[in-house]
Amino acid sequence: MRGLSMAEVRERLERGQGNAMPSDTGRSFWRIMQANLFTLFNLIVGGAFALLLVLGYWQDALFGLFVIANVVIGVAQEFRAKITLSRLAVLNAPRARVLRDGATVETPTPEVVLDDILVLAAGDQVTADAEVIEAHGLDIDESLLTGEADPVASGPGRELMSGSTVVAGSGLARVIRVGGDSYAARITAEAKQFSLVRSELRGGIARIIRWITVLLLPVGAIVVNGQMQAVGGWAVAIESGAWREAAVAATASLIAMIPQGLVFMTSVALAVGAVKLAQHEVLVQELAAVEGLARVDMLCLDKTGTLTEGRMVLDAVEPLRSDALPAAAQAALAWMGADRDANATSRALVERFTSPPAERPIRAIEFSSRRKWSAVSFADGPARGTWVLGAPDIVLADVPDAADALALFDERATAGERTVVLARTDVVLDPPVEAPAGERLPEPDLPGELTALALVSFREKVREDAHETLGYFREQEVELCVISGDDPRTVAAVAREAGIRHDGPGFDARQLPDPDSDGADAALDEIMRTHRVFGRVTPEQKKAMVLSLQRLGHTVAMTGDGVNDALALKHADLGIAMGSGAAATRAVARLVLLDGQFSRLPRVVAEGRQVIANVERLAKLFLSKTTYAILFAVVFGALLWPFPFLPRQLSIVDGLTIGLPALVLALLPNIQRYRPGFLTRAARFCIPSGLVVGGTLISVVAYAYLGGYAPPVVQTTAVITLTLTALWVLVILSRPFTVLTGLVVVAAYAGLGVVFAIPAAVEFLQLGEAPAELVLVAVGASAIGSLLLEVMHRVVSRSDPR
């Protein structure tokens, strides 16, 4: 067998039949910039910002900093996600060995071509989909791709998936799919597609912004016309230059409608949550993921590496011939566990059996997934004879009187345990011989005259923190679903040991409906509605099961560590990867548990709840302001009255009533359980609150205008009225009071007095000196407005379903 010639390789590379992986993430940096920058909202606010700068009113243009900050945060978050996805790779072998012109050569993985002959040996990664054409004890580990824990014996004719690993033996395989057609590339291409985590906070705030954007245009027209008419009409305003002051007033009216700081403060709350989680070994790949787990009501778990530690432990040894296992048998098991060629299962024997024979064995046969047994033979000493450890149905196939042992094995297998038999024969094997050059020795035969001595049962080591962590989620009314590529019986046994209530064996995913058949989605939905433990699940089925749970109305989190979990993690509402898992899985996950500690998840839930509850409080604060600002704009525009604030005056009111308190409220401890519909609850609070605050201010301003007071005096009165009334909204939202929230409220009220006590501040804000009578009217009206806010809040609270 000579493989391809170099001329054939060049020809295939020219035809595009090389193994280069696709790199497109589906969203360019320019498109990310476009999506965040070129919006109608930014156009209106940015236009107002630019107008004030052109007119020279930079003091009134400070609101533009929030717009810039929001755009930068949005672009940075999405670009970081794009960079993470661009590094995603299922294949990590930089070079591959191939047969060309009769010689074995190394070539870069992208230059492997269709019909190349891969030369495979233990430790190699399969770099392209290939069909085995020659095998010598070839065992392939596909656990990261399929979830199947045991290596798969691969003989001629079997297809190998790119991304799998050779763990034993050697062989040759002809490449049948390369590049974008290969298994690894298909997983990579879908996993790399850009998407943002589903976020109720982000979605709700985006909806608010859309509503406000729609209102800005008609309300803006009313405001601009009203301000022009207030200075004598359009013609007079343009001729006299009064249009400049009218433009500033109109801008103040429009900007007051926009909850500029809400997006910014939400990002701050999420970022602080991400930093706090990082201190607990949880990496947040996208800020919105902090709130994600707090919303989850279905947690899907991979078995290996998530519920379990990924290693086997010895469970039980059941003697078959006597009440106790002979010392010689114990010594033989100790040798098998300590052997440097022992597989992961046999190595678990050293936990109990620690004293191997003093004699050196005359021959040892390592375990092979093709043979399903290993053996060691001693020529002398107490352990003289040959000891075989392997699958009972293979080792005991020709052993008389083995029916009881095989029945016991079937019982253990049904319980999900991995059980092998220890058998012995007096026959001593011949010493090993070397194979002639260029040849391989034939597979060894199972020794004859065997006697079964004991059944040895192993189980996967369940994480010590799994039971407590899963109990926490049950208490929080989060359903649990185990989805694994391993044997359904094993999956069910591990699930029961971890504390997941489940009767009977797991559901075998090979019985799931064909996705191309009619009614497949409905049939899958019915299965997912009633079953919670699944085995033999392929990566595509994992993804379909996550989508099915979402169709059933669940918010789904998926945990995993293998490439076989990548697609499910990608499509789940929240993907959680173990830090020790595959690089591709970590790249698509929204959260990574860096130390692999499953017990970190309750901390993530608590942090997410704090963020959601605090952002809901912030939304009520900011949207109350939006409501009364819209009311101001429409009323003053319709009455053709001058707007009673300059932008800088509104900025100081916002700072006292919203901005500075929001920094504290966003970070307060809060363990309130998540309830969907935060936007509805925010609206139920902010609309009546905004109407009360707006009505109070309009009444005082009308009194001042009708009393003939000058505009600076009216503006001073408006600042006092709005600040005192809006601060009661802060009082309501700061409950229950703590020392910290109490200080925030007191400082906000005191801040108003400080502003009026500093001459430089009064001059900068262009505030006039209001007579005592007008100040009393403002304070009295604010007190009445605060009382109405308190009554409204109590009514809304009693009617709020909990």
PDB file of N, CA and C in Angstrom, residues 298-369:
ATOM      1  N   MET A 298     -34.967  24.127  34.248  1.00  0.00           N
ATOM      2  CA  MET A 298     -34.612  22.774  33.820  1.00  0.00           C
ATOM      3  C   MET A 298     -33.094  22.717  33.676  1.00  0.00           C
ATOM      4  N   LEU A 299     -32.456  21.883  34.487  1.00  0.00           N
ATOM      5  CA  LEU A 299     -31.004  21.732  34.448  1.00  0.00           C
ATOM      6  C   LEU A 299     -30.681  20.368  33.856  1.00  0.00           C
ATOM      7  N   CYS A 300     -30.070  20.375  32.663  1.00  0.00           N
ATOM      8  CA  CYS A 300     -29.670  19.140  31.993  1.00  0.00           C
ATOM      9  C   CYS A 300     -28.206  18.859  32.328  1.00  0.00           C
ATOM     10  N   LEU A 301     -27.933  17.618  32.720  1.00  0.00           N
ATOM     11  CA  LEU A 301     -26.616  17.266  33.207  1.00  0.00           C
ATOM     12  C   LEU A 301     -26.012  16.160  32.358  1.00  0.00           C
ATOM     13  N   ASP A 302     -24.769  16.343  31.956  1.00  0.00           N
ATOM     14  CA  ASP A 302     -24.013  15.233  31.409  1.00  0.00           C
ATOM     15  C   ASP A 302     -23.560  14.384  32.596  1.00  0.00           C
ATOM     16  N   LYS A 303     -23.317  13.098  32.359  1.00  0.00           N
ATOM     17  CA  LYS A 303     -22.917  12.229  33.468  1.00  0.00           C
ATOM     18  C   LYS A 303     -21.419  12.330  33.736  1.00  0.00           C
ATOM     19  N   THR A 304     -20.616  11.876  32.780  1.00  0.00           N
ATOM     20  CA  THR A 304     -19.176  11.794  32.987  1.00  0.00           C
ATOM     21  C   THR A 304     -18.565  13.186  33.058  1.00  0.00           C
ATOM     22  N   GLY A 305     -17.859  13.463  34.124  1.00  0.00           N
ATOM     23  CA  GLY A 305     -17.194  14.750  34.284  1.00  0.00           C
ATOM     24  C   GLY A 305     -18.061  15.818  34.917  1.00  0.00           C
ATOM     25  N   THR A 306     -19.372  15.557  35.012  1.00  0.00           N
ATOM     26  CA  THR A 306     -20.272  16.538  35.638  1.00  0.00           C
ATOM     27  C   THR A 306     -20.837  15.952  36.934  1.00  0.00           C
ATOM     28  N   LEU A 307     -21.667  14.899  36.797  1.00  0.00           N
ATOM     29  CA  LEU A 307     -22.139  14.216  37.994  1.00  0.00           C
ATOM     30  C   LEU A 307     -21.032  13.368  38.609  1.00  0.00           C
ATOM     31  N   THR A 308     -20.154  12.839  37.746  1.00  0.00           N
ATOM     32  CA  THR A 308     -19.074  11.983  38.229  1.00  0.00           C
ATOM     33  C   THR A 308     -17.726  12.663  38.035  1.00  0.00           C
ATOM     34  N   GLU A 309     -16.715  12.109  38.662  1.00  0.00           N
ATOM     35  CA  GLU A 309     -15.375  12.661  38.546  1.00  0.00           C
ATOM     36  C   GLU A 309     -14.646  12.151  37.315  1.00  0.00           C
ATOM     37  N   GLY A 310     -15.285  11.247  36.556  1.00  0.00           N
ATOM     38  CA  GLY A 310     -14.648  10.719  35.353  1.00  0.00           C
ATOM     39  C   GLY A 310     -13.691   9.577  35.645  1.00  0.00           C
ATOM     40  N   ARG A 311     -13.777   8.980  36.829  1.00  0.00           N
ATOM     41  CA  ARG A 311     -12.920   7.840  37.142  1.00  0.00           C
ATOM     42  C   ARG A 311     -13.755   6.760  37.834  1.00  0.00           C
ATOM     43  N   MET A 312     -13.232   5.514  37.763  1.00  0.00           N
ATOM     44  CA  MET A 312     -13.932   4.392  38.366  1.00  0.00           C
ATOM     45  C   MET A 312     -13.431   4.158  39.787  1.00  0.00           C
ATOM     46  N   VAL A 313     -14.317   3.661  40.626  1.00  0.00           N
ATOM     47  CA  VAL A 313     -13.925   3.234  41.976  1.00  0.00           C
ATOM     48  C   VAL A 313     -14.453   1.821  42.188  1.00  0.00           C
ATOM     49  N   LEU A 314     -13.727   1.062  43.002  1.00  0.00           N
ATOM     50  CA  LEU A 314     -14.127  -0.306  43.308  1.00  0.00           C
ATOM     51  C   LEU A 314     -15.364  -0.276  44.205  1.00  0.00           C
ATOM     52  N   ASP A 315     -16.366  -1.028  43.800  1.00  0.00           N
ATOM     53  CA  ASP A 315     -17.617  -1.028  44.552  1.00  0.00           C
ATOM     54  C   ASP A 315     -17.745  -2.258  45.438  1.00  0.00           C
ATOM     55  N   ALA A 316     -17.560  -3.448  44.850  1.00  0.00           N
ATOM     56  CA  ALA A 316     -17.739  -4.677  45.634  1.00  0.00           C
ATOM     57  C   ALA A 316     -16.973  -5.824  44.998  1.00  0.00           C
ATOM     58  N   VAL A 317     -16.550  -6.761  45.845  1.00  0.00           N
ATOM     59  CA  VAL A 317     -15.933  -8.019  45.394  1.00  0.00           C
ATOM     60  C   VAL A 317     -16.737  -9.155  46.017  1.00  0.00           C
ATOM     61  N   GLU A 318     -17.360  -9.984  45.174  1.00  0.00           N
ATOM     62  CA  GLU A 318     -18.226 -11.057  45.658  1.00  0.00           C
ATOM     63  C   GLU A 318     -17.592 -12.409  45.342  1.00  0.00           C
ATOM     64  N   PRO A 319     -17.022 -13.089  46.348  1.00  0.00           N
ATOM     65  CA  PRO A 319     -16.437 -14.421  46.106  1.00  0.00           C
ATOM     66  C   PRO A 319     -17.512 -15.397  45.618  1.00  0.00           C
ATOM     67  N   LEU A 320     -17.129 -16.290  44.718  1.00  0.00           N
ATOM     68  CA  LEU A 320     -18.077 -17.253  44.152  1.00  0.00           C
ATOM     69  C   LEU A 320     -17.861 -18.663  44.683  1.00  0.00           C
ATOM     70  N   ARG A 321     -16.669 -18.936  45.264  1.00  0.00           N
ATOM     71  CA  ARG A 321     -16.338 -20.298  45.698  1.00  0.00           C
ATOM     72  C   ARG A 321     -16.296 -20.440  47.213  1.00  0.00           C
ATOM     73  N   SER A 322     -16.180 -19.333  47.932  1.00  0.00           N
ATOM     74  CA  SER A 322     -16.090 -19.402  49.391  1.00  0.00           C
ATOM     75  C   SER A 322     -16.577 -18.074  49.960  1.00  0.00           C
ATOM     76  N   ASP A 323     -16.566 -17.992  51.276  1.00  0.00           N
ATOM     77  CA  ASP A 323     -17.035 -16.768  51.911  1.00  0.00           C
ATOM     78  C   ASP A 323     -16.035 -15.635  51.787  1.00  0.00           C
ATOM     79  N   ALA A 324     -14.783 -15.956  51.616  1.00  0.00           N
ATOM     80  CA  ALA A 324     -13.752 -14.930  51.529  1.00  0.00           C
ATOM     81  C   ALA A 324     -12.869 -15.196  50.321  1.00  0.00           C
ATOM     82  N   LEU A 325     -12.311 -14.138  49.793  1.00  0.00           N
ATOM     83  CA  LEU A 325     -11.445 -14.259  48.633  1.00  0.00           C
ATOM     84  C   LEU A 325     -10.065 -14.729  49.081  1.00  0.00           C
ATOM     85  N   PRO A 326      -9.516 -15.775  48.476  1.00  0.00           N
ATOM     86  CA  PRO A 326      -8.197 -16.271  48.883  1.00  0.00           C
ATOM     87  C   PRO A 326      -7.133 -15.184  48.779  1.00  0.00           C
ATOM     88  N   ALA A 327      -6.096 -15.324  49.626  1.00  0.00           N
ATOM     89  CA  ALA A 327      -5.014 -14.340  49.637  1.00  0.00           C
ATOM     90  C   ALA A 327      -4.318 -14.267  48.287  1.00  0.00           C
ATOM     91  N   ALA A 328      -4.158 -15.411  47.616  1.00  0.00           N
ATOM     92  CA  ALA A 328      -3.493 -15.413  46.309  1.00  0.00           C
ATOM     93  C   ALA A 328      -4.301 -14.607  45.301  1.00  0.00           C
ATOM     94  N   ALA A 329      -5.637 -14.723  45.370  1.00  0.00           N
ATOM     95  CA  ALA A 329      -6.482 -13.956  44.455  1.00  0.00           C
ATOM     96  C   ALA A 329      -6.370 -12.458  44.746  1.00  0.00           C
ATOM     97  N   GLN A 330      -6.299 -12.124  46.025  1.00  0.00           N
ATOM     98  CA  GLN A 330      -6.140 -10.719  46.387  1.00  0.00           C
ATOM     99  C   GLN A 330      -4.810 -10.169  45.881  1.00  0.00           C
ATOM    100  N   ALA A 331      -3.770 -10.983  45.969  1.00  0.00           N
ATOM    101  CA  ALA A 331      -2.463 -10.552  45.472  1.00  0.00           C
ATOM    102  C   ALA A 331      -2.491 -10.360  43.957  1.00  0.00           C
ATOM    103  N   ALA A 332      -3.177 -11.253  43.258  1.00  0.00           N
ATOM    104  CA  ALA A 332      -3.273 -11.120  41.803  1.00  0.00           C
ATOM    105  C   ALA A 332      -4.022  -9.844  41.417  1.00  0.00           C
ATOM    106  N   LEU A 333      -5.088  -9.546  42.137  1.00  0.00           N
ATOM    107  CA  LEU A 333      -5.825  -8.297  41.866  1.00  0.00           C
ATOM    108  C   LEU A 333      -4.960  -7.076  42.157  1.00  0.00           C
ATOM    109  N   ALA A 334      -4.135  -7.164  43.211  1.00  0.00           N
ATOM    110  CA  ALA A 334      -3.239  -6.043  43.532  1.00  0.00           C
ATOM    111  C   ALA A 334      -2.238  -5.821  42.403  1.00  0.00           C
ATOM    112  N   TRP A 335      -1.730  -6.913  41.833  1.00  0.00           N
ATOM    113  CA  TRP A 335      -0.778  -6.762  40.718  1.00  0.00           C
ATOM    114  C   TRP A 335      -1.471  -6.133  39.502  1.00  0.00           C
ATOM    115  N   MET A 336      -2.682  -6.575  39.198  1.00  0.00           N
ATOM    116  CA  MET A 336      -3.406  -6.046  38.043  1.00  0.00           C
ATOM    117  C   MET A 336      -3.710  -4.564  38.205  1.00  0.00           C
ATOM    118  N   GLY A 337      -3.993  -4.130  39.449  1.00  0.00           N
ATOM    119  CA  GLY A 337      -4.273  -2.718  39.664  1.00  0.00           C
ATOM    120  C   GLY A 337      -3.038  -1.851  39.561  1.00  0.00           C
ATOM    121  N   ALA A 338      -1.880  -2.399  39.965  1.00  0.00           N
ATOM    122  CA  ALA A 338      -0.647  -1.617  39.974  1.00  0.00           C
ATOM    123  C   ALA A 338       0.109  -1.678  38.650  1.00  0.00           C
ATOM    124  N   ASP A 339      -0.290  -2.554  37.760  1.00  0.00           N
ATOM    125  CA  ASP A 339       0.402  -2.690  36.474  1.00  0.00           C
ATOM    126  C   ASP A 339       0.388  -1.364  35.717  1.00  0.00           C
ATOM    127  N   ARG A 340       1.539  -0.986  35.169  1.00  0.00           N
ATOM    128  CA  ARG A 340       1.615   0.304  34.466  1.00  0.00           C
ATOM    129  C   ARG A 340       0.746   0.332  33.214  1.00  0.00           C
ATOM    130  N   ASP A 341       0.408  -0.834  32.660  1.00  0.00           N
ATOM    131  CA  ASP A 341      -0.456  -0.890  31.472  1.00  0.00           C
ATOM    132  C   ASP A 341      -1.925  -1.088  31.837  1.00  0.00           C
ATOM    133  N   ALA A 342      -2.261  -1.015  33.129  1.00  0.00           N
ATOM    134  CA  ALA A 342      -3.648  -1.222  33.548  1.00  0.00           C
ATOM    135  C   ALA A 342      -4.539  -0.115  32.995  1.00  0.00           C
ATOM    136  N   ASN A 343      -5.772  -0.480  32.638  1.00  0.00           N
ATOM    137  CA  ASN A 343      -6.714   0.541  32.187  1.00  0.00           C
ATOM    138  C   ASN A 343      -7.339   1.232  33.392  1.00  0.00           C
ATOM    139  N   ALA A 344      -8.200   2.229  33.120  1.00  0.00           N
ATOM    140  CA  ALA A 344      -8.762   3.044  34.203  1.00  0.00           C
ATOM    141  C   ALA A 344      -9.564   2.207  35.188  1.00  0.00           C
ATOM    142  N   THR A 345     -10.247   1.161  34.686  1.00  0.00           N
ATOM    143  CA  THR A 345     -11.044   0.316  35.575  1.00  0.00           C
ATOM    144  C   THR A 345     -10.151  -0.493  36.501  1.00  0.00           C
ATOM    145  N   SER A 346      -9.141  -1.146  35.948  1.00  0.00           N
ATOM    146  CA  SER A 346      -8.259  -1.986  36.771  1.00  0.00           C
ATOM    147  C   SER A 346      -7.489  -1.168  37.796  1.00  0.00           C
ATOM    148  N   ARG A 347      -7.129   0.066  37.455  1.00  0.00           N
ATOM    149  CA  ARG A 347      -6.362   0.886  38.393  1.00  0.00           C
ATOM    150  C   ARG A 347      -7.130   1.148  39.688  1.00  0.00           C
ATOM    151  N   ALA A 348      -8.468   1.065  39.618  1.00  0.00           N
ATOM    152  CA  ALA A 348      -9.270   1.280  40.826  1.00  0.00           C
ATOM    153  C   ALA A 348      -9.083   0.169  41.848  1.00  0.00           C
ATOM    154  N   LEU A 349      -8.480  -0.970  41.445  1.00  0.00           N
ATOM    155  CA  LEU A 349      -8.269  -2.078  42.386  1.00  0.00           C
ATOM    156  C   LEU A 349      -7.295  -1.724  43.499  1.00  0.00           C
ATOM    157  N   VAL A 350      -6.365  -0.785  43.230  1.00  0.00           N
ATOM    158  CA  VAL A 350      -5.328  -0.485  44.221  1.00  0.00           C
ATOM    159  C   VAL A 350      -5.913   0.188  45.466  1.00  0.00           C
ATOM    160  N   GLU A 351      -7.162   0.671  45.406  1.00  0.00           N
ATOM    161  CA  GLU A 351      -7.768   1.268  46.584  1.00  0.00           C
ATOM    162  C   GLU A 351      -7.937   0.233  47.699  1.00  0.00           C
ATOM    163  N   ARG A 352      -8.170  -1.032  47.318  1.00  0.00           N
ATOM    164  CA  ARG A 352      -8.399  -2.067  48.330  1.00  0.00           C
ATOM    165  C   ARG A 352      -7.289  -3.118  48.348  1.00  0.00           C
ATOM    166  N   PHE A 353      -6.718  -3.413  47.216  1.00  0.00           N
ATOM    167  CA  PHE A 353      -5.720  -4.484  47.142  1.00  0.00           C
ATOM    168  C   PHE A 353      -4.343  -3.857  46.939  1.00  0.00           C
ATOM    169  N   THR A 354      -3.506  -3.958  47.969  1.00  0.00           N
ATOM    170  CA  THR A 354      -2.248  -3.207  47.972  1.00  0.00           C
ATOM    171  C   THR A 354      -1.002  -4.081  48.064  1.00  0.00           C
ATOM    172  N   SER A 355      -1.151  -5.411  48.106  1.00  0.00           N
ATOM    173  CA  SER A 355       0.016  -6.282  48.295  1.00  0.00           C
ATOM    174  C   SER A 355       0.145  -7.276  47.150  1.00  0.00           C
ATOM    175  N   PRO A 356       0.796  -6.888  46.052  1.00  0.00           N
ATOM    176  CA  PRO A 356       0.979  -7.813  44.922  1.00  0.00           C
ATOM    177  C   PRO A 356       1.992  -8.902  45.270  1.00  0.00           C
ATOM    178  N   PRO A 357       2.022  -9.988  44.519  1.00  0.00           N
ATOM    179  CA  PRO A 357       2.995 -11.059  44.780  1.00  0.00           C
ATOM    180  C   PRO A 357       4.428 -10.543  44.685  1.00  0.00           C
ATOM    181  N   ALA A 358       5.305 -11.147  45.463  1.00  0.00           N
ATOM    182  CA  ALA A 358       6.715 -10.766  45.405  1.00  0.00           C
ATOM    183  C   ALA A 358       7.363 -11.261  44.115  1.00  0.00           C
ATOM    184  N   GLU A 359       6.837 -12.352  43.551  1.00  0.00           N
ATOM    185  CA  GLU A 359       7.404 -12.922  42.335  1.00  0.00           C
ATOM    186  C   GLU A 359       7.044 -12.084  41.112  1.00  0.00           C
ATOM    187  N   ARG A 360       7.976 -12.067  40.153  1.00  0.00           N
ATOM    188  CA  ARG A 360       7.692 -11.400  38.887  1.00  0.00           C
ATOM    189  C   ARG A 360       6.869 -12.329  38.000  1.00  0.00           C
ATOM    190  N   PRO A 361       5.863 -11.800  37.309  1.00  0.00           N
ATOM    191  CA  PRO A 361       5.079 -12.673  36.426  1.00  0.00           C
ATOM    192  C   PRO A 361       5.906 -13.121  35.226  1.00  0.00           C
ATOM    193  N   ILE A 362       5.578 -14.312  34.732  1.00  0.00           N
ATOM    194  CA  ILE A 362       6.271 -14.806  33.550  1.00  0.00           C
ATOM    195  C   ILE A 362       5.696 -14.185  32.277  1.00  0.00           C
ATOM    196  N   ARG A 363       4.406 -13.764  32.382  1.00  0.00           N
ATOM    197  CA  ARG A 363       3.785 -13.121  31.219  1.00  0.00           C
ATOM    198  C   ARG A 363       2.574 -12.321  31.671  1.00  0.00           C
ATOM    199  N   ALA A 364       2.360 -11.177  31.020  1.00  0.00           N
ATOM    200  CA  ALA A 364       1.175 -10.353  31.276  1.00  0.00           C
ATOM    201  C   ALA A 364       0.552  -9.960  29.941  1.00  0.00           C
ATOM    202  N   ILE A 365      -0.738 -10.037  29.876  1.00  0.00           N
ATOM    203  CA  ILE A 365      -1.482  -9.657  28.665  1.00  0.00           C
ATOM    204  C   ILE A 365      -2.364  -8.472  29.037  1.00  0.00           C
ATOM    205  N   GLU A 366      -2.089  -7.315  28.413  1.00  0.00           N
ATOM    206  CA  GLU A 366      -2.838  -6.104  28.758  1.00  0.00           C
ATOM    207  C   GLU A 366      -4.273  -6.206  28.259  1.00  0.00           C
ATOM    208  N   PHE A 367      -5.135  -5.400  28.867  1.00  0.00           N
ATOM    209  CA  PHE A 367      -6.549  -5.401  28.484  1.00  0.00           C
ATOM    210  C   PHE A 367      -6.721  -4.840  27.075  1.00  0.00           C
ATOM    211  N   SER A 368      -7.631  -5.430  26.332  1.00  0.00           N
ATOM    212  CA  SER A 368      -7.989  -4.930  25.005  1.00  0.00           C
ATOM    213  C   SER A 368      -9.507  -4.884  24.919  1.00  0.00           C
ATOM    214  N   SER A 369     -10.033  -3.792  24.394  1.00  0.00           N
ATOM    215  CA  SER A 369     -11.487  -3.693  24.258  1.00  0.00           C
ATOM    216  C   SER A 369     -12.019  -4.676  23.222  1.00  0.00           C
TER     217      SER A 369
END
